[in-house]
XYZ file of C-alpha atoms in Angstrom:
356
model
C -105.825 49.448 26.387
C -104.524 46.223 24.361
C -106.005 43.121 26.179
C -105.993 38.960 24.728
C -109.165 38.717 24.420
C -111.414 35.606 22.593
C -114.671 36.348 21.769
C -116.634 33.003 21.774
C -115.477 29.480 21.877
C -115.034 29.234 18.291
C -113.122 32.213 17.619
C -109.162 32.623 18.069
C -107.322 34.860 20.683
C -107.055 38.228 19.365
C -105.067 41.106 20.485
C -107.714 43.763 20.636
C -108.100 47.525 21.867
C -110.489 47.223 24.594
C -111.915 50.467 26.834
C -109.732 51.059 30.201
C -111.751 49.941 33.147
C -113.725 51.788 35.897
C -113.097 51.751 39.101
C -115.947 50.573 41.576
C -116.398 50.399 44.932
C -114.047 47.384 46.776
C -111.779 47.209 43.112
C -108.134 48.276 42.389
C -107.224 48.887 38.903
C -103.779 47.329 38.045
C -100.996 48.481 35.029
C -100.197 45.098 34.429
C -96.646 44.340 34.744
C -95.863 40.350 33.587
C -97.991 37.723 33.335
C -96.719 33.647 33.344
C -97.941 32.506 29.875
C -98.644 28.807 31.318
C -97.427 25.792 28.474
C -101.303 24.389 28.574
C -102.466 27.525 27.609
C -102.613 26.663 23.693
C -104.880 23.428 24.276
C -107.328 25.727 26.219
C -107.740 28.530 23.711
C -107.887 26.121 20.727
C -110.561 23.850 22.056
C -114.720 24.519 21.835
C -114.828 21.843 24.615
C -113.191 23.758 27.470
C -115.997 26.490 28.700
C -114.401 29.668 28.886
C -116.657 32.136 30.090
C -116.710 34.342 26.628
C -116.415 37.057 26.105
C -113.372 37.606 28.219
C -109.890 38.619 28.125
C -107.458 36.085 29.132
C -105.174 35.672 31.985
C -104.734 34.220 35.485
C -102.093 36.137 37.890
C -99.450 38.113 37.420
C -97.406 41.023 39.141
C -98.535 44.726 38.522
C -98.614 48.257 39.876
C -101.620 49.778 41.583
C -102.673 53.056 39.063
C -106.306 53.675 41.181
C -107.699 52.047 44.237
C -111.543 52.854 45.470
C -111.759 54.936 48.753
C -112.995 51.553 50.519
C -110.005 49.555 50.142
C -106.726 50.080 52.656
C -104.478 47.002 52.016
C -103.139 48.650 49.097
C -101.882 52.070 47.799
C -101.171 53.499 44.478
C -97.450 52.731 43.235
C -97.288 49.479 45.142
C -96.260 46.339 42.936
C -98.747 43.787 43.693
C -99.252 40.356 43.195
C -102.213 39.357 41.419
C -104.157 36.151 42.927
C -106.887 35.945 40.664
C -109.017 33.631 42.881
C -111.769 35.515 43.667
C -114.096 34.211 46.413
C -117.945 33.922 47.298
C -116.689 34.505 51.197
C -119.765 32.347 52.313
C -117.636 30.091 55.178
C -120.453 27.166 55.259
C -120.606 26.807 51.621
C -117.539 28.532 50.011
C -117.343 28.846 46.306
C -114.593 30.369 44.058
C -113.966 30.519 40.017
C -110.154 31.607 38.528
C -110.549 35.155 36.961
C -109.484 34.990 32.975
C -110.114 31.487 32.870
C -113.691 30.945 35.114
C -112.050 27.836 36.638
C -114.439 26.443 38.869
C -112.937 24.971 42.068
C -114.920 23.085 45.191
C -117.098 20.654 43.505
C -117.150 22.511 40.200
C -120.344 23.056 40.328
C -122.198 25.769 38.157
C -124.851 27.312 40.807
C -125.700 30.535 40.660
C -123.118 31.754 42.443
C -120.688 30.377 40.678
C -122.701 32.001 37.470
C -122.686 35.585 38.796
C -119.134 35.744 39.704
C -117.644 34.223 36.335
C -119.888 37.140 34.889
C -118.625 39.942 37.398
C -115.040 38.624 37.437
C -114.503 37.720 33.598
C -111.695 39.550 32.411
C -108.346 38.382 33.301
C -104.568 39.859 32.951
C -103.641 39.405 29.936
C -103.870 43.178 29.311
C -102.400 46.424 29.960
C -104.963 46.865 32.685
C -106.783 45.251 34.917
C -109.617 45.946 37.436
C -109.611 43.390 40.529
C -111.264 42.938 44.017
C -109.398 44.054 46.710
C -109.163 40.211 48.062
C -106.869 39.384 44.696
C -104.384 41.694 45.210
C -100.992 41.072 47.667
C -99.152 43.942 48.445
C -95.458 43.152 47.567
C -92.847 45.634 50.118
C -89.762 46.116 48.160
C -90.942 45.011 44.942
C -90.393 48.062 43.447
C -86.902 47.743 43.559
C -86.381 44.598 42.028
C -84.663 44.914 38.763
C -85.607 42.380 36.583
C -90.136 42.904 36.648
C -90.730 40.361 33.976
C -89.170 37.262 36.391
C -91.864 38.452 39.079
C -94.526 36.922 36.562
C -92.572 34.004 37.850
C -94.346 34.027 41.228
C -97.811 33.155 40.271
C -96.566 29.260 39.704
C -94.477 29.702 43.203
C -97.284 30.820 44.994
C -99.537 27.845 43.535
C -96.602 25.468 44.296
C -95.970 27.448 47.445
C -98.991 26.339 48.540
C -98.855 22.793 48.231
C -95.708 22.747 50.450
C -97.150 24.982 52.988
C -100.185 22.243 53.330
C -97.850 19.248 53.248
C -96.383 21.120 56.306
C -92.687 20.062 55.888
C -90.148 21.475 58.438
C -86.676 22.276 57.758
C -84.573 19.170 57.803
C -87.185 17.200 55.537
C -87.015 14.590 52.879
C -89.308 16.227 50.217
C -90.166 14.159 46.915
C -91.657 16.305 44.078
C -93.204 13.573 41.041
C -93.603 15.456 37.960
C -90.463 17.774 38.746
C -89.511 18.802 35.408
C -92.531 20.354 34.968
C -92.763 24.298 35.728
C -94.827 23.728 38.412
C -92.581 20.919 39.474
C -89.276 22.737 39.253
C -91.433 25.559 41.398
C -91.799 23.411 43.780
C -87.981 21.976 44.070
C -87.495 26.067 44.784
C -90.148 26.473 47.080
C -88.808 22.939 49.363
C -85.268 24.403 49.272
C -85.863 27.542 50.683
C -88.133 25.861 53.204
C -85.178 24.023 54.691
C -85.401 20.314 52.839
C -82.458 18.107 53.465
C -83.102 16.492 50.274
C -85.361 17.275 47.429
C -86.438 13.995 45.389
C -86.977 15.716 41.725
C -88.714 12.503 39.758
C -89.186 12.994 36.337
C -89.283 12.069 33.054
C -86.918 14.642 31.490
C -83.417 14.269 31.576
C -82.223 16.992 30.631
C -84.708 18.890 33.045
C -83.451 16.637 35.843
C -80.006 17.502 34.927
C -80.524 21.340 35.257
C -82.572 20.725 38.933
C -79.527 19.090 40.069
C -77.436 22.283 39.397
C -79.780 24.292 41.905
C -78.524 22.678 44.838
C -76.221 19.789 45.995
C -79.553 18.719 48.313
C -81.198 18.230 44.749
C -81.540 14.278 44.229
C -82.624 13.629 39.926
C -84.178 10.472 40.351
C -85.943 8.956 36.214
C -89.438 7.741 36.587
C -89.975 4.247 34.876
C -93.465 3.836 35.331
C -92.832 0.943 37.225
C -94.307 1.624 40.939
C -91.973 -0.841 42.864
C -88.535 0.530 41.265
C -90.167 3.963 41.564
C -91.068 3.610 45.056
C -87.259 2.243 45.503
C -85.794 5.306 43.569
C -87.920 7.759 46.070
C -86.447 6.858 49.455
C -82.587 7.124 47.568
C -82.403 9.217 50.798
C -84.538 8.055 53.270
C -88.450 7.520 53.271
C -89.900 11.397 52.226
C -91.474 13.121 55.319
C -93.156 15.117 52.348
C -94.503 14.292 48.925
C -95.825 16.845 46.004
C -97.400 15.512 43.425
C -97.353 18.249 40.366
C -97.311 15.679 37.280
C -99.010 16.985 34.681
C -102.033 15.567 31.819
C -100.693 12.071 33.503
C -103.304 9.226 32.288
C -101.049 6.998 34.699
C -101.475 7.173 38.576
C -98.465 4.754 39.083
C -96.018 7.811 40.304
C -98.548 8.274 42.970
C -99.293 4.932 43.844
C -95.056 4.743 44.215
C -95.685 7.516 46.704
C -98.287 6.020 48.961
C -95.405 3.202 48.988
C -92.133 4.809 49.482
C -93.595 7.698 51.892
C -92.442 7.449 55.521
C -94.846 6.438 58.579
C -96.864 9.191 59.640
C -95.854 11.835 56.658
C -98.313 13.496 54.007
C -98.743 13.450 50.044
C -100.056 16.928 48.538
C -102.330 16.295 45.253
C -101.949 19.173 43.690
C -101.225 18.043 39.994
C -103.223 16.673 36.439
C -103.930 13.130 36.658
C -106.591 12.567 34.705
C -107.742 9.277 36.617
C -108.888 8.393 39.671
C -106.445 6.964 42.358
C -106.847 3.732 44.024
C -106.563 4.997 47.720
C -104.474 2.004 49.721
C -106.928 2.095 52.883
C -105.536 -0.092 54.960
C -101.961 1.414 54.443
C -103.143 4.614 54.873
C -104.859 3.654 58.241
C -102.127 1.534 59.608
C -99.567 3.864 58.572
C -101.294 7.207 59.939
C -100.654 8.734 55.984
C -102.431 12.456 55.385
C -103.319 13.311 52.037
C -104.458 16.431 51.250
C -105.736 18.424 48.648
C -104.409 22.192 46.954
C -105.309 24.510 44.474
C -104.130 28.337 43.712
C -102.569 29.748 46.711
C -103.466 32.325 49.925
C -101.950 35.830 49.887
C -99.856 34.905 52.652
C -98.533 31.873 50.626
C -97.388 34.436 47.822
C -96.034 36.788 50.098
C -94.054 34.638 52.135
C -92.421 33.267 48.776
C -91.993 37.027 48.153
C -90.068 37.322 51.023
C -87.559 34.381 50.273
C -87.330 35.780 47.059
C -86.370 39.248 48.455
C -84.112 37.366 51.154
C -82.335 35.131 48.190
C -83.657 31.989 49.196
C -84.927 31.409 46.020
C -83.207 32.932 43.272
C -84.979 33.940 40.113
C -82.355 34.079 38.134
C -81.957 30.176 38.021
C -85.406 30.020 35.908
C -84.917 30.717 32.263
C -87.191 33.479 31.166
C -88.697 34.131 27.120
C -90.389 37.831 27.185
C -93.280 38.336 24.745
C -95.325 41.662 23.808
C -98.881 41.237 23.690
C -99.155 42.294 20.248
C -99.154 38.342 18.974
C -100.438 36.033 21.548
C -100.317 33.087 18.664
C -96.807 33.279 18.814
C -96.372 33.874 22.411
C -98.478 30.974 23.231
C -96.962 29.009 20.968
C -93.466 29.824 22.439
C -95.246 28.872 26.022
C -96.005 25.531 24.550
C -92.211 24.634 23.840
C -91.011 25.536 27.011
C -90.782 23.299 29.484
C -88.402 22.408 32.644
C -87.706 25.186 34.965
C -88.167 27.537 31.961
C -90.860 29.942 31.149
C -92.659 32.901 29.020
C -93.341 36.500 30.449
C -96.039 38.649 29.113
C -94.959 42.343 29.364
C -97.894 43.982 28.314
């Protein structure tokens, strides 16, 4: 099979010819449908700093088909189109620990026990390939999938199921005023979709971007394009345009300012919840006293649950969200240089499919 594959930290992505995999006991082996080719993905191949767990082949989620499933597993069968979660799990509930398959993201306290060590060797090799072998756990059984017309916008549902996730923890209700910072982002624009379908009244989209912001306010008349300055207090302003958010996401990106946050701690309504789910790459001042008077939740999210990723299936199936309102560039997997470097270019509610 043809698989991305980098062979130490110093060496670039190749496409390569690598040997099929094996099944083994608890595994699925996937043909590989699409995979989201994420915009960061260029700054993580290209750097010696980052510590990919080489040798591996590349690739976090994706949509597939099952080709062989071990006589152990029974949530899937062969021909079902599947989601791919990639998280895989140690499944120890008093001390859980969990690293991103094709990447060896470490998540928890990103610590590097042994654990953590044994399943970034067992779990290397990611999607970026015509094949892939995966724990049962990773795999979400998509009914109806196989009908859908258009495969390479299912790739499309790996950054709807991470978004997915953050709204399903901020746990808005229909009728909500959601605020997403960092909207014109992919993974902001996902979650503008995701907030939609859940019922929102209004969806905030702050951003940067104005043309992005322009095309989120074609998805729906409840979309609200609101600029970010910077500036917390006209920020803060901007974000209750409709009322003080029940519900805010924060997806901004490599952000080395917190001030979009700090606008959302001050804008959000009494009693509601911020998800951090984004890139700042500083720590927030937390406004204690605020938070306490105020009765504020802030929680935490990373990747997704398979029921996060199925339910966004369903609204997908249902037309709640509709695919067709991301823009989609499809690459072969003969060149990941240029695909990547097409990934890297594309931002908004845009992205790149992999169709290996």
């Amino acid at each position: 099979m043809k698989a991305w594959y980098k062979e130490a930290l110093d060496t670039p992505l190749r496409c390569v010819e690598r040997p099929d995999p094996d099944i083994q006991p608890g595994t699925v082996i996937v043909d590989v449908m699409a995979v989201h080719v994420p915009a960061y993905l260029m700054a993580m191949v290209d750097s010696t700093d980052i510590p990919l767990p080489v040798p591996l082949v590349l690739g976090a989620g994706g949509v597939g088909v099952v080709r062989k499933k071990a006589d152990d597993v029974f949530n899937v069968s062969v021909g079902d189109v599947v989601a791919l979660d990639s998280l895989v799990e140690s499944g120890d509930i008093d001390h859980p620990e969990d690293v991103l398959m094709g990447l060896g993201e470490v998540g928890g306290r990103g610590e590097e026990t042994e654990v953590v060590d044994a399943m970034r060797t067992q779990w290397r090799n990611g999607t970026m390939a015509q094949q892939v072998l995966f724990p049962k756990e990773a795999v979400t059984r998509l009914p109806g999938a196989e009908q859908y017309n258009d495969p390479g916008r299912l790739a499309f549902l790996t950054w709807l199921g991470i978004a997915g996730e953050g709204v399903v923890q901020s746990g808005q209700q229909p009728g909500d005023v959601v605020a997403i910072l960092g909207a014109t982002g992919q993974m902001g624009g996902a979650a503008v979709l995701v907030a939609l379908a859940r019922g929102a009244s209004r969806v905030i989209a702050l951003g940067r971007n104005e043309a992005a912001l322009e095309k989120l306010a074609t998805l729906d008349a409840r979309v609200v394009p609101v600029r970010l300055t910077g500036n917390i207090t006209v920020d803060a302003a901007a974000m209750s345009c409709a009322g003080a958010p029940h519900v805010i996401i924060d997806t901004m990106g490599d952000a080395d300012s917190a001030n979009a946050i700090l606008a959302g701690f001050e804008a959000l309504r009494d009693s509601g919840t911020i998800v951090l789910m984004g890139g700042v790459r500083r720590d927030v001042p937390i406004p204690y006293g605020e938070i306490l008077r105020r009765r504020l939740t802030i929680r935490g999210s990373r990747m997704y649950r398979s029921s996060t990723v199925l339910a966004i299936w369903r609204m997908v199936e249902a037309g709640l969200i509709d695919l067709d309102k991301v823009g989609m560039v499809e690459v072969g997997i003969e060149d990941p240089k240029s695909a990547i470097e097409k990934a890297t270019k594309t931002t908004g509610l845009n992205f790149v499919a992999l169709k290996p």
